[in-house]
């Protein structure tokens, strides 16, 4: 997260990167992309029929039947959310915390983004009672909330909302006439799918939910930008899709043809793609659980991560120790952890949390090693924690946090 003076912490372009996958592209996907590099045609706005049919198949296999003319594709999830926000009009409600890139899309359109606290048990969705209170307050002050964005496999908190919590939030939102957009980028990265129940909003209320997913969540490298969306099979859904495609067209926001070919192949979920995804998720889960134990042992808080490639930690209990090191807010925490841990650790202020809260998102991708050989060795290892380079990275992390815990220990006054 390089920054320059005097622009400092604020500009969006110096915001946090997405959680680093750490792994090189799958060779089979690289071959598909290379084979398509000589194509003379370009993808149309919203994606070609081939790509949209692949997206429709992906959603169908997850219990959300859809025809390809109710899907769309774009070069990343950000253009899709921008287009959907423009299509719905009005202001937008977001959970607090939420992905760092959501609010800038809203503000770019001149709309207001209102953060709503999440319930104690999870992130990704706002507390239903807080949501109702916020909607009514915003309307009383002249605002026009129309869209609620949620994330059922959440960045940054790496949690999944229980179905009953999600249901209550949906009922509250729909009772206030809001449209729901569900970011399901990390849906297929559950650490223990046999233990975690993930039900998306479109599986509960399909006529009122648009689902979108960035394929960098598990299928493509981040620098092959592609994302897909599924619109409701209703007149409103058809209108939203048409408006969103107008926005994508005006922006010239189309998926590059070689990337579209790789995306369509990955969305078909051939064995080599699903095998890589399964192995990668197993690796991230092992690392995330270990990092979580290290964070708790240091005296910080954090919900156990159940999805994705990161975890969200609250260093509030170590506030005095951090203060002795000149760290008093989330921006200073970000700088301190990034420097001392040797990897990007964005502070909670990036995700909508208060500046005074000492929270940060810890990635696990950088722990895999510094080159592709080390990363692939970690992927293939029976126990990646036994690899010397992974062990060193975890030991360094533990040592840095243990030093803070030592600073936080009360000392006896001299006699």
mmCIF file of C-alpha atoms in Angstrom:
data_model
loop_
_atom_site.group_PDB
_atom_site.id
_atom_site.type_symbol
_atom_site.label_atom_id
_atom_site.label_comp_id
_atom_site.label_asym_id
_atom_site.label_seq_id
_atom_site.Cartn_x
_atom_site.Cartn_y
_atom_site.Cartn_z
ATOM 1 C CA UNK A 1 0.000 0.000 0.000
ATOM 2 C CA UNK A 2 2.465 2.684 -1.118
ATOM 3 C CA UNK A 3 1.628 6.243 -0.153
ATOM 4 C CA UNK A 4 3.198 9.575 -0.924
ATOM 5 C CA UNK A 5 3.339 12.787 1.014
ATOM 6 C CA UNK A 6 1.346 15.014 1.134
ATOM 7 C CA UNK A 7 -1.588 12.870 0.028
ATOM 8 C CA UNK A 8 -1.165 10.614 3.023
ATOM 9 C CA UNK A 9 -3.767 8.099 4.080
ATOM 10 C CA UNK A 10 -6.872 9.400 2.360
ATOM 11 C CA UNK A 11 -6.830 8.855 -1.421
ATOM 12 C CA UNK A 12 -8.681 5.822 -2.690
ATOM 13 C CA UNK A 13 -5.807 4.801 -4.918
ATOM 14 C CA UNK A 14 -3.703 4.194 -1.801
ATOM 15 C CA UNK A 15 -6.346 1.906 -0.324
ATOM 16 C CA UNK A 16 -5.713 -1.695 0.701
ATOM 17 C CA UNK A 17 -5.212 -4.431 -1.862
ATOM 18 C CA UNK A 18 -7.550 -7.403 -2.015
ATOM 19 C CA UNK A 19 -6.385 -10.382 0.041
ATOM 20 C CA UNK A 20 -3.377 -11.745 -1.833
ATOM 21 C CA UNK A 21 -3.903 -15.298 -3.116
ATOM 22 C CA UNK A 22 -0.180 -15.878 -3.030
ATOM 23 C CA UNK A 23 -0.495 -18.682 -5.587
ATOM 24 C CA UNK A 24 0.490 -18.500 -9.268
ATOM 25 C CA UNK A 25 -2.164 -18.926 -11.968
ATOM 26 C CA UNK A 26 -3.348 -22.446 -12.679
ATOM 27 C CA UNK A 27 -1.416 -23.671 -15.770
ATOM 28 C CA UNK A 28 -4.577 -24.949 -17.472
ATOM 29 C CA UNK A 29 -6.216 -21.532 -17.174
ATOM 30 C CA UNK A 30 -3.069 -19.807 -18.405
ATOM 31 C CA UNK A 31 -3.171 -22.060 -21.463
ATOM 32 C CA UNK A 32 -6.798 -21.128 -22.182
ATOM 33 C CA UNK A 33 -6.009 -17.430 -21.848
ATOM 34 C CA UNK A 34 -2.966 -17.720 -24.108
ATOM 35 C CA UNK A 35 -4.932 -19.627 -26.751
ATOM 36 C CA UNK A 36 -7.511 -16.818 -26.827
ATOM 37 C CA UNK A 37 -4.942 -14.026 -27.049
ATOM 38 C CA UNK A 38 -5.174 -13.948 -30.849
ATOM 39 C CA UNK A 39 -8.921 -13.369 -31.007
ATOM 40 C CA UNK A 40 -9.887 -10.519 -33.293
ATOM 41 C CA UNK A 41 -13.241 -9.731 -31.672
ATOM 42 C CA UNK A 42 -13.976 -7.970 -28.383
ATOM 43 C CA UNK A 43 -16.441 -8.939 -25.684
ATOM 44 C CA UNK A 44 -19.685 -6.928 -25.686
ATOM 45 C CA UNK A 45 -20.721 -4.958 -22.577
ATOM 46 C CA UNK A 46 -22.165 -7.453 -20.106
ATOM 47 C CA UNK A 47 -20.271 -10.373 -21.634
ATOM 48 C CA UNK A 48 -20.668 -12.691 -24.617
ATOM 49 C CA UNK A 49 -23.357 -15.419 -24.698
ATOM 50 C CA UNK A 50 -20.653 -17.993 -23.940
ATOM 51 C CA UNK A 51 -19.472 -16.194 -20.816
ATOM 52 C CA UNK A 52 -23.018 -15.434 -19.643
ATOM 53 C CA UNK A 53 -24.075 -19.058 -20.143
ATOM 54 C CA UNK A 54 -21.105 -20.152 -18.048
ATOM 55 C CA UNK A 55 -22.158 -17.679 -15.349
ATOM 56 C CA UNK A 56 -25.726 -18.967 -15.456
ATOM 57 C CA UNK A 57 -24.462 -22.528 -15.020
ATOM 58 C CA UNK A 58 -22.389 -21.446 -12.035
ATOM 59 C CA UNK A 59 -25.415 -19.906 -10.318
ATOM 60 C CA UNK A 60 -27.659 -22.881 -11.153
ATOM 61 C CA UNK A 61 -25.274 -25.292 -9.456
ATOM 62 C CA UNK A 62 -25.609 -23.197 -6.322
ATOM 63 C CA UNK A 63 -29.370 -23.370 -6.149
ATOM 64 C CA UNK A 64 -30.065 -20.079 -7.936
ATOM 65 C CA UNK A 65 -31.544 -20.965 -11.345
ATOM 66 C CA UNK A 66 -31.201 -18.238 -13.958
ATOM 67 C CA UNK A 67 -31.183 -17.792 -17.721
ATOM 68 C CA UNK A 68 -28.170 -16.235 -19.340
ATOM 69 C CA UNK A 69 -30.122 -13.119 -20.340
ATOM 70 C CA UNK A 70 -30.438 -12.359 -16.617
ATOM 71 C CA UNK A 71 -26.677 -12.404 -16.079
ATOM 72 C CA UNK A 72 -23.881 -9.944 -16.838
ATOM 73 C CA UNK A 73 -20.110 -9.789 -16.675
ATOM 74 C CA UNK A 74 -17.645 -6.960 -16.150
ATOM 75 C CA UNK A 75 -13.896 -6.512 -15.608
ATOM 76 C CA UNK A 76 -14.126 -6.831 -11.832
ATOM 77 C CA UNK A 77 -16.775 -6.460 -9.163
ATOM 78 C CA UNK A 78 -16.221 -2.720 -8.741
ATOM 79 C CA UNK A 79 -17.690 -1.789 -12.161
ATOM 80 C CA UNK A 80 -20.647 -4.096 -11.482
ATOM 81 C CA UNK A 81 -21.417 -2.448 -8.140
ATOM 82 C CA UNK A 82 -20.981 0.994 -9.680
ATOM 83 C CA UNK A 83 -23.410 0.086 -12.458
ATOM 84 C CA UNK A 84 -25.930 -1.427 -10.044
ATOM 85 C CA UNK A 85 -25.762 1.584 -7.747
ATOM 86 C CA UNK A 86 -26.355 3.887 -10.701
ATOM 87 C CA UNK A 87 -29.248 1.706 -11.882
ATOM 88 C CA UNK A 88 -31.057 1.654 -8.547
ATOM 89 C CA UNK A 89 -30.619 5.345 -7.799
ATOM 90 C CA UNK A 90 -30.755 6.835 -4.315
ATOM 91 C CA UNK A 91 -28.519 6.275 -1.331
ATOM 92 C CA UNK A 92 -26.864 3.048 -0.221
ATOM 93 C CA UNK A 93 -26.678 1.217 3.097
ATOM 94 C CA UNK A 94 -23.560 -0.781 3.977
ATOM 95 C CA UNK A 95 -22.630 -2.936 6.963
ATOM 96 C CA UNK A 96 -19.889 -1.675 9.261
ATOM 97 C CA UNK A 97 -17.227 -2.940 8.576
ATOM 98 C CA UNK A 98 -17.469 -3.740 4.866
ATOM 99 C CA UNK A 99 -15.075 -4.202 1.913
ATOM 100 C CA UNK A 100 -12.924 -1.129 1.447
ATOM 101 C CA UNK A 101 -13.937 -0.615 -2.184
ATOM 102 C CA UNK A 102 -17.734 -0.481 -1.696
ATOM 103 C CA UNK A 103 -18.156 3.052 -0.343
ATOM 104 C CA UNK A 104 -15.940 4.723 -2.994
ATOM 105 C CA UNK A 105 -18.206 3.328 -5.735
ATOM 106 C CA UNK A 106 -21.195 4.989 -4.084
ATOM 107 C CA UNK A 107 -19.462 8.303 -3.481
ATOM 108 C CA UNK A 108 -18.174 8.367 -7.058
ATOM 109 C CA UNK A 109 -21.792 8.710 -8.186
ATOM 110 C CA UNK A 110 -22.467 11.522 -5.731
ATOM 111 C CA UNK A 111 -24.615 9.265 -3.550
ATOM 112 C CA UNK A 112 -24.497 8.892 0.209
ATOM 113 C CA UNK A 113 -23.219 5.681 1.812
ATOM 114 C CA UNK A 114 -24.562 5.007 5.299
ATOM 115 C CA UNK A 115 -22.827 2.408 7.456
ATOM 116 C CA UNK A 116 -24.909 0.248 9.787
ATOM 117 C CA UNK A 117 -23.361 -1.780 12.657
ATOM 118 C CA UNK A 118 -23.235 -5.550 12.248
ATOM 119 C CA UNK A 119 -24.608 -7.968 14.871
ATOM 120 C CA UNK A 120 -22.221 -9.408 17.492
ATOM 121 C CA UNK A 121 -22.064 -12.889 15.952
ATOM 122 C CA UNK A 122 -20.913 -11.995 12.436
ATOM 123 C CA UNK A 123 -20.016 -9.405 9.850
ATOM 124 C CA UNK A 124 -21.310 -8.962 6.323
ATOM 125 C CA UNK A 125 -24.881 -7.947 7.153
ATOM 126 C CA UNK A 126 -26.237 -5.095 9.273
ATOM 127 C CA UNK A 127 -28.077 -5.707 12.506
ATOM 128 C CA UNK A 128 -31.785 -5.680 11.487
ATOM 129 C CA UNK A 129 -32.863 -3.276 14.231
ATOM 130 C CA UNK A 130 -30.002 -0.905 13.551
ATOM 131 C CA UNK A 131 -30.891 -1.104 9.851
ATOM 132 C CA UNK A 132 -34.486 -0.040 10.483
ATOM 133 C CA UNK A 133 -33.368 2.802 12.707
ATOM 134 C CA UNK A 134 -30.841 4.010 10.130
ATOM 135 C CA UNK A 135 -33.286 3.880 7.214
ATOM 136 C CA UNK A 136 -35.900 5.861 9.108
ATOM 137 C CA UNK A 137 -33.372 8.409 10.340
ATOM 138 C CA UNK A 138 -31.923 8.910 6.843
ATOM 139 C CA UNK A 139 -35.398 9.417 5.373
ATOM 140 C CA UNK A 140 -36.325 11.832 8.146
ATOM 141 C CA UNK A 141 -33.250 13.860 7.241
ATOM 142 C CA UNK A 142 -34.191 13.963 3.552
ATOM 143 C CA UNK A 143 -32.160 11.021 2.275
ATOM 144 C CA UNK A 144 -33.384 8.408 -0.171
ATOM 145 C CA UNK A 145 -32.008 4.939 0.727
ATOM 146 C CA UNK A 146 -32.776 2.360 -1.979
ATOM 147 C CA UNK A 147 -29.987 -0.240 -1.965
ATOM 148 C CA UNK A 148 -28.505 -2.471 0.732
ATOM 149 C CA UNK A 149 -25.227 -4.249 -0.038
ATOM 150 C CA UNK A 150 -24.349 -7.353 1.983
ATOM 151 C CA UNK A 151 -21.664 -10.031 1.927
ATOM 152 C CA UNK A 152 -22.489 -13.560 3.073
ATOM 153 C CA UNK A 153 -18.845 -14.705 3.049
ATOM 154 C CA UNK A 154 -17.442 -11.474 4.311
ATOM 155 C CA UNK A 155 -14.421 -9.377 3.588
ATOM 156 C CA UNK A 156 -13.075 -8.086 5.933
ATOM 157 C CA UNK A 157 -14.369 -10.170 8.864
ATOM 158 C CA UNK A 158 -14.030 -13.622 7.188
ATOM 159 C CA UNK A 159 -17.332 -14.662 8.773
ATOM 160 C CA UNK A 160 -20.625 -16.075 7.458
ATOM 161 C CA UNK A 161 -23.931 -14.795 8.885
ATOM 162 C CA UNK A 162 -26.208 -17.447 10.376
ATOM 163 C CA UNK A 163 -29.289 -18.002 8.183
ATOM 164 C CA UNK A 164 -31.651 -16.687 10.863
ATOM 165 C CA UNK A 165 -29.686 -13.431 11.168
ATOM 166 C CA UNK A 166 -29.630 -12.997 7.396
ATOM 167 C CA UNK A 167 -33.375 -13.700 7.217
ATOM 168 C CA UNK A 168 -34.175 -11.030 9.809
ATOM 169 C CA UNK A 169 -31.996 -8.490 8.004
ATOM 170 C CA UNK A 170 -33.630 -9.258 4.648
ATOM 171 C CA UNK A 171 -37.123 -8.924 6.077
ATOM 172 C CA UNK A 172 -36.222 -5.580 7.608
ATOM 173 C CA UNK A 173 -34.673 -4.317 4.363
ATOM 174 C CA UNK A 174 -37.481 -5.502 2.097
ATOM 175 C CA UNK A 175 -40.058 -4.104 4.481
ATOM 176 C CA UNK A 176 -38.470 -0.712 3.844
ATOM 177 C CA UNK A 177 -38.506 -1.200 0.075
ATOM 178 C CA UNK A 178 -34.754 -1.677 -0.379
ATOM 179 C CA UNK A 179 -33.189 -3.704 -3.159
ATOM 180 C CA UNK A 180 -30.505 -6.152 -1.996
ATOM 181 C CA UNK A 181 -27.107 -6.625 -3.633
ATOM 182 C CA UNK A 182 -25.198 -9.649 -2.368
ATOM 183 C CA UNK A 183 -21.421 -9.816 -2.852
ATOM 184 C CA UNK A 184 -20.618 -13.540 -2.955
ATOM 185 C CA UNK A 185 -16.999 -13.285 -4.087
ATOM 186 C CA UNK A 186 -15.787 -15.536 -1.246
ATOM 187 C CA UNK A 187 -18.722 -17.956 -1.310
ATOM 188 C CA UNK A 188 -16.620 -20.911 -2.468
ATOM 189 C CA UNK A 189 -13.819 -20.413 0.063
ATOM 190 C CA UNK A 190 -15.456 -21.845 3.201
ATOM 191 C CA UNK A 191 -12.739 -23.327 5.380
ATOM 192 C CA UNK A 192 -14.947 -26.115 6.709
ATOM 193 C CA UNK A 193 -18.007 -26.354 4.431
ATOM 194 C CA UNK A 194 -19.289 -29.341 6.364
ATOM 195 C CA UNK A 195 -19.534 -27.142 9.477
ATOM 196 C CA UNK A 196 -20.603 -23.778 8.040
ATOM 197 C CA UNK A 197 -24.083 -23.149 6.666
ATOM 198 C CA UNK A 198 -24.000 -20.546 3.908
ATOM 199 C CA UNK A 199 -27.343 -19.485 2.459
ATOM 200 C CA UNK A 200 -27.360 -16.424 0.265
ATOM 201 C CA UNK A 201 -30.084 -13.765 0.117
ATOM 202 C CA UNK A 202 -31.101 -14.827 -3.411
ATOM 203 C CA UNK A 203 -31.863 -18.302 -2.083
ATOM 204 C CA UNK A 204 -34.288 -16.760 0.417
ATOM 205 C CA UNK A 205 -35.841 -13.919 -1.598
ATOM 206 C CA UNK A 206 -34.790 -14.420 -5.251
ATOM 207 C CA UNK A 207 -37.094 -11.734 -6.661
ATOM 208 C CA UNK A 208 -35.465 -8.955 -4.656
ATOM 209 C CA UNK A 209 -31.752 -9.747 -4.781
ATOM 210 C CA UNK A 210 -28.985 -9.146 -7.299
ATOM 211 C CA UNK A 211 -25.937 -11.339 -6.711
ATOM 212 C CA UNK A 212 -22.439 -10.503 -7.898
ATOM 213 C CA UNK A 213 -19.066 -12.181 -7.479
ATOM 214 C CA UNK A 214 -15.514 -11.281 -8.396
ATOM 215 C CA UNK A 215 -13.791 -14.338 -9.826
ATOM 216 C CA UNK A 216 -10.573 -13.388 -8.024
ATOM 217 C CA UNK A 217 -12.225 -14.893 -4.961
ATOM 218 C CA UNK A 218 -11.239 -18.364 -6.077
ATOM 219 C CA UNK A 219 -11.173 -18.845 -9.831
ATOM 220 C CA UNK A 220 -8.887 -16.288 -11.490
ATOM 221 C CA UNK A 221 -5.820 -14.284 -10.477
ATOM 222 C CA UNK A 222 -6.621 -10.705 -9.398
ATOM 223 C CA UNK A 223 -4.828 -9.272 -12.446
ATOM 224 C CA UNK A 224 -7.224 -11.130 -14.779
ATOM 225 C CA UNK A 225 -10.220 -8.947 -13.870
ATOM 226 C CA UNK A 226 -13.622 -10.572 -14.332
ATOM 227 C CA UNK A 227 -16.823 -10.623 -12.299
ATOM 228 C CA UNK A 228 -20.350 -11.892 -12.853
ATOM 229 C CA UNK A 229 -23.806 -10.818 -11.732
ATOM 230 C CA UNK A 230 -27.187 -12.528 -11.511
ATOM 231 C CA UNK A 231 -30.282 -10.308 -11.707
ATOM 232 C CA UNK A 232 -33.770 -11.228 -10.446
ATOM 233 C CA UNK A 233 -36.130 -12.865 -12.946
ATOM 234 C CA UNK A 234 -38.672 -10.062 -12.639
ATOM 235 C CA UNK A 235 -39.634 -6.942 -14.545
ATOM 236 C CA UNK A 236 -37.639 -4.890 -12.044
ATOM 237 C CA UNK A 237 -34.660 -7.214 -12.465
ATOM 238 C CA UNK A 238 -34.806 -6.875 -16.243
ATOM 239 C CA UNK A 239 -34.918 -3.087 -15.916
ATOM 240 C CA UNK A 240 -32.002 -3.063 -13.472
ATOM 241 C CA UNK A 241 -29.918 -5.204 -15.793
ATOM 242 C CA UNK A 242 -30.677 -2.974 -18.784
ATOM 243 C CA UNK A 243 -29.697 0.148 -16.842
ATOM 244 C CA UNK A 244 -26.554 -1.510 -15.515
ATOM 245 C CA UNK A 245 -25.536 -2.515 -19.036
ATOM 246 C CA UNK A 246 -26.037 1.091 -20.138
ATOM 247 C CA UNK A 247 -23.581 2.193 -17.458
ATOM 248 C CA UNK A 248 -21.033 -0.485 -18.376
ATOM 249 C CA UNK A 249 -21.362 0.514 -22.026
ATOM 250 C CA UNK A 250 -20.858 4.192 -21.259
ATOM 251 C CA UNK A 251 -17.745 3.339 -19.238
ATOM 252 C CA UNK A 252 -16.380 1.038 -21.938
ATOM 253 C CA UNK A 253 -16.211 -1.553 -19.159
ATOM 254 C CA UNK A 254 -15.850 -4.894 -20.918
ATOM 255 C CA UNK A 255 -13.988 -8.073 -20.058
ATOM 256 C CA UNK A 256 -10.886 -8.602 -22.200
ATOM 257 C CA UNK A 257 -11.524 -11.478 -24.634
ATOM 258 C CA UNK A 258 -8.665 -13.709 -23.391
ATOM 259 C CA UNK A 259 -9.761 -13.192 -19.789
ATOM 260 C CA UNK A 260 -13.359 -13.931 -20.785
ATOM 261 C CA UNK A 261 -12.249 -17.248 -22.270
ATOM 262 C CA UNK A 262 -10.410 -18.167 -19.052
ATOM 263 C CA UNK A 263 -13.389 -17.032 -16.958
ATOM 264 C CA UNK A 264 -15.870 -19.121 -18.958
ATOM 265 C CA UNK A 265 -13.593 -22.139 -18.621
ATOM 266 C CA UNK A 266 -13.198 -21.646 -14.860
ATOM 267 C CA UNK A 267 -16.935 -21.117 -14.356
ATOM 268 C CA UNK A 268 -17.544 -24.504 -15.963
ATOM 269 C CA UNK A 269 -15.695 -25.899 -12.916
ATOM 270 C CA UNK A 270 -13.582 -28.589 -14.568
ATOM 271 C CA UNK A 271 -11.688 -30.903 -12.251
ATOM 272 C CA UNK A 272 -8.386 -29.045 -12.436
ATOM 273 C CA UNK A 273 -10.065 -25.799 -11.343
ATOM 274 C CA UNK A 274 -12.057 -27.303 -8.476
ATOM 275 C CA UNK A 275 -9.066 -29.353 -7.303
ATOM 276 C CA UNK A 276 -6.870 -26.239 -7.142
ATOM 277 C CA UNK A 277 -9.606 -24.301 -5.339
ATOM 278 C CA UNK A 278 -10.130 -27.073 -2.790
ATOM 279 C CA UNK A 279 -6.400 -27.361 -2.095
ATOM 280 C CA UNK A 280 -5.990 -23.582 -1.850
ATOM 281 C CA UNK A 281 -8.892 -23.190 0.566
ATOM 282 C CA UNK A 282 -7.482 -25.989 2.731
ATOM 283 C CA UNK A 283 -4.148 -24.167 2.816
ATOM 284 C CA UNK A 284 -5.662 -20.766 3.647
ATOM 285 C CA UNK A 285 -7.804 -22.326 6.365
ATOM 286 C CA UNK A 286 -4.762 -23.905 8.029
ATOM 287 C CA UNK A 287 -2.851 -20.629 7.983
ATOM 288 C CA UNK A 288 -5.801 -18.469 9.047
ATOM 289 C CA UNK A 289 -6.570 -20.691 12.018
ATOM 290 C CA UNK A 290 -2.930 -20.524 13.100
ATOM 291 C CA UNK A 291 -2.793 -16.748 12.743
ATOM 292 C CA UNK A 292 -6.028 -16.484 14.706
ATOM 293 C CA UNK A 293 -4.470 -18.432 17.583
ATOM 294 C CA UNK A 294 -1.407 -16.171 17.469
ATOM 295 C CA UNK A 295 -3.599 -13.053 17.601
ATOM 296 C CA UNK A 296 -5.584 -14.359 20.576
ATOM 297 C CA UNK A 297 -2.411 -15.443 22.392
ATOM 298 C CA UNK A 298 -1.088 -11.892 22.020
ATOM 299 C CA UNK A 299 -4.135 -10.576 23.867
ATOM 300 C CA UNK A 300 -6.120 -9.212 20.912
ATOM 301 C CA UNK A 301 -9.655 -10.171 19.890
ATOM 302 C CA UNK A 302 -11.013 -11.605 16.659
ATOM 303 C CA UNK A 303 -13.778 -13.852 15.420
ATOM 304 C CA UNK A 304 -12.544 -17.176 14.091
ATOM 305 C CA UNK A 305 -12.165 -16.891 10.285
ATOM 306 C CA UNK A 306 -14.389 -19.314 8.366
ATOM 307 C CA UNK A 307 -13.873 -18.119 4.773
ATOM 308 C CA UNK A 308 -11.408 -16.266 2.579
ATOM 309 C CA UNK A 309 -7.711 -15.503 2.969
ATOM 310 C CA UNK A 310 -7.524 -13.186 5.953
ATOM 311 C CA UNK A 311 -8.911 -12.413 9.392
ATOM 312 C CA UNK A 312 -10.056 -9.259 11.148
ATOM 313 C CA UNK A 313 -8.401 -8.491 14.478
ATOM 314 C CA UNK A 314 -9.256 -6.038 17.236
ATOM 315 C CA UNK A 315 -6.141 -4.820 19.038
ATOM 316 C CA UNK A 316 -8.120 -2.710 21.495
ATOM 317 C CA UNK A 317 -6.930 -4.716 24.510
ATOM 318 C CA UNK A 318 -3.354 -3.735 23.584
ATOM 319 C CA UNK A 319 -4.136 -0.033 23.318
ATOM 320 C CA UNK A 320 -1.728 1.021 26.087
ATOM 321 C CA UNK A 321 1.106 -1.003 24.583
ATOM 322 C CA UNK A 322 0.488 0.520 21.160
ATOM 323 C CA UNK A 323 0.253 4.006 22.659
ATOM 324 C CA UNK A 324 3.742 3.589 24.109
ATOM 325 C CA UNK A 325 4.872 3.021 20.521
ATOM 326 C CA UNK A 326 3.040 6.104 19.248
ATOM 327 C CA UNK A 327 0.078 4.164 17.823
ATOM 328 C CA UNK A 328 -3.244 5.684 18.882
ATOM 329 C CA UNK A 329 -5.607 5.195 15.945
ATOM 330 C CA UNK A 330 -6.331 2.851 13.028
ATOM 331 C CA UNK A 331 -4.161 4.769 10.544
ATOM 332 C CA UNK A 332 -1.149 4.579 12.824
ATOM 333 C CA UNK A 333 -1.946 0.929 13.526
ATOM 334 C CA UNK A 334 -1.926 0.224 9.781
ATOM 335 C CA UNK A 335 1.472 1.853 9.360
ATOM 336 C CA UNK A 336 2.936 0.115 12.400
ATOM 337 C CA UNK A 337 1.736 -3.396 11.549
ATOM 338 C CA UNK A 338 2.600 -3.072 7.862
ATOM 339 C CA UNK A 339 6.165 -2.063 8.767
ATOM 340 C CA UNK A 340 6.742 -4.587 11.541
ATOM 341 C CA UNK A 341 4.989 -7.576 9.975
ATOM 342 C CA UNK A 342 6.418 -7.011 6.506
ATOM 343 C CA UNK A 343 3.070 -7.291 4.701
ATOM 344 C CA UNK A 344 0.125 -4.989 3.993
ATOM 345 C CA UNK A 345 -2.160 -4.828 7.050
ATOM 346 C CA UNK A 346 -4.933 -2.300 6.321
ATOM 347 C CA UNK A 347 -6.516 -0.622 9.321
ATOM 348 C CA UNK A 348 -10.199 -0.871 10.158
ATOM 349 C CA UNK A 349 -10.820 2.727 9.034
ATOM 350 C CA UNK A 350 -10.461 1.422 5.465
ATOM 351 C CA UNK A 351 -13.523 -0.771 6.005
ATOM 352 C CA UNK A 352 -15.816 1.800 7.592
ATOM 353 C CA UNK A 353 -14.854 1.233 11.218
ATOM 354 C CA UNK A 354 -14.172 4.217 13.444
ATOM 355 C CA UNK A 355 -10.708 5.745 13.323
ATOM 356 C CA UNK A 356 -10.321 5.309 17.083
ATOM 357 C CA UNK A 357 -10.924 1.532 16.902
ATOM 358 C CA UNK A 358 -7.635 -0.393 16.746
ATOM 359 C CA UNK A 359 -8.755 -2.970 14.180
ATOM 360 C CA UNK A 360 -6.965 -4.358 11.132
ATOM 361 C CA UNK A 361 -7.266 -7.056 8.472
ATOM 362 C CA UNK A 362 -4.419 -9.580 8.547
ATOM 363 C CA UNK A 363 -3.798 -11.437 5.249
ATOM 364 C CA UNK A 364 -2.432 -14.981 5.098
ATOM 365 C CA UNK A 365 -1.321 -15.026 1.445
ATOM 366 C CA UNK A 366 2.058 -13.361 2.138
ATOM 367 C CA UNK A 367 2.898 -16.145 4.605
ATOM 368 C CA UNK A 368 3.152 -18.664 1.749
ATOM 369 C CA UNK A 369 6.573 -17.465 0.666
ATOM 370 C CA UNK A 370 8.339 -14.998 -1.569
ATOM 371 C CA UNK A 371 8.281 -16.880 -4.880
ATOM 372 C CA UNK A 372 6.139 -19.339 -6.811
ATOM 373 C CA UNK A 373 8.313 -22.294 -5.846
ATOM 374 C CA UNK A 374 7.740 -21.690 -2.139
ATOM 375 C CA UNK A 375 4.032 -21.020 -2.623
ATOM 376 C CA UNK A 376 3.456 -24.172 -4.637
ATOM 377 C CA UNK A 377 5.432 -26.140 -2.049
ATOM 378 C CA UNK A 378 3.048 -24.856 0.617
ATOM 379 C CA UNK A 379 0.081 -25.849 -1.539
ATOM 380 C CA UNK A 380 1.396 -29.388 -1.983
ATOM 381 C CA UNK A 381 2.602 -29.927 1.599
ATOM 382 C CA UNK A 382 0.779 -32.315 3.910
ATOM 383 C CA UNK A 383 1.378 -29.801 6.691
ATOM 384 C CA UNK A 384 2.462 -26.407 5.321
ATOM 385 C CA UNK A 385 3.328 -25.200 8.824
ATOM 386 C CA UNK A 386 6.320 -27.550 8.833
ATOM 387 C CA UNK A 387 7.912 -25.864 5.815
ATOM 388 C CA UNK A 388 10.854 -23.704 6.948
ATOM 389 C CA UNK A 389 9.747 -20.542 5.168
ATOM 390 C CA UNK A 390 6.166 -20.760 6.440
ATOM 391 C CA UNK A 391 7.401 -21.558 9.952
ATOM 392 C CA UNK A 392 9.705 -18.527 9.858
ATOM 393 C CA UNK A 393 6.880 -16.250 8.713
ATOM 394 C CA UNK A 394 4.559 -17.433 11.473
ATOM 395 C CA UNK A 395 7.308 -17.211 14.077
ATOM 396 C CA UNK A 396 8.036 -13.651 13.004
ATOM 397 C CA UNK A 397 4.364 -12.739 13.271
ATOM 398 C CA UNK A 398 4.090 -14.301 16.713
ATOM 399 C CA UNK A 399 7.256 -12.576 17.881
ATOM 400 C CA UNK A 400 6.075 -9.149 16.758
ATOM 401 C CA UNK A 401 2.730 -9.556 18.518
ATOM 402 C CA UNK A 402 4.286 -11.111 21.621
ATOM 403 C CA UNK A 403 6.433 -8.008 22.000
ATOM 404 C CA UNK A 404 3.240 -5.972 22.201
ATOM 405 C CA UNK A 405 1.793 -8.325 24.778
ATOM 406 C CA UNK A 406 4.937 -7.935 26.855
ATOM 407 C CA UNK A 407 4.602 -4.160 26.667
ATOM 408 C CA UNK A 408 1.012 -4.475 27.878
ATOM 409 C CA UNK A 409 1.917 -6.529 30.996
ATOM 410 C CA UNK A 410 1.654 -4.531 34.201
ATOM 411 C CA UNK A 411 4.942 -4.181 36.035
ATOM 412 C CA UNK A 412 5.471 -4.027 39.769
ATOM 413 C CA UNK A 413 6.379 -0.591 41.094
ATOM 414 C CA UNK A 414 9.866 -0.289 42.558
ATOM 415 C CA UNK A 415 10.065 -0.901 46.302
#
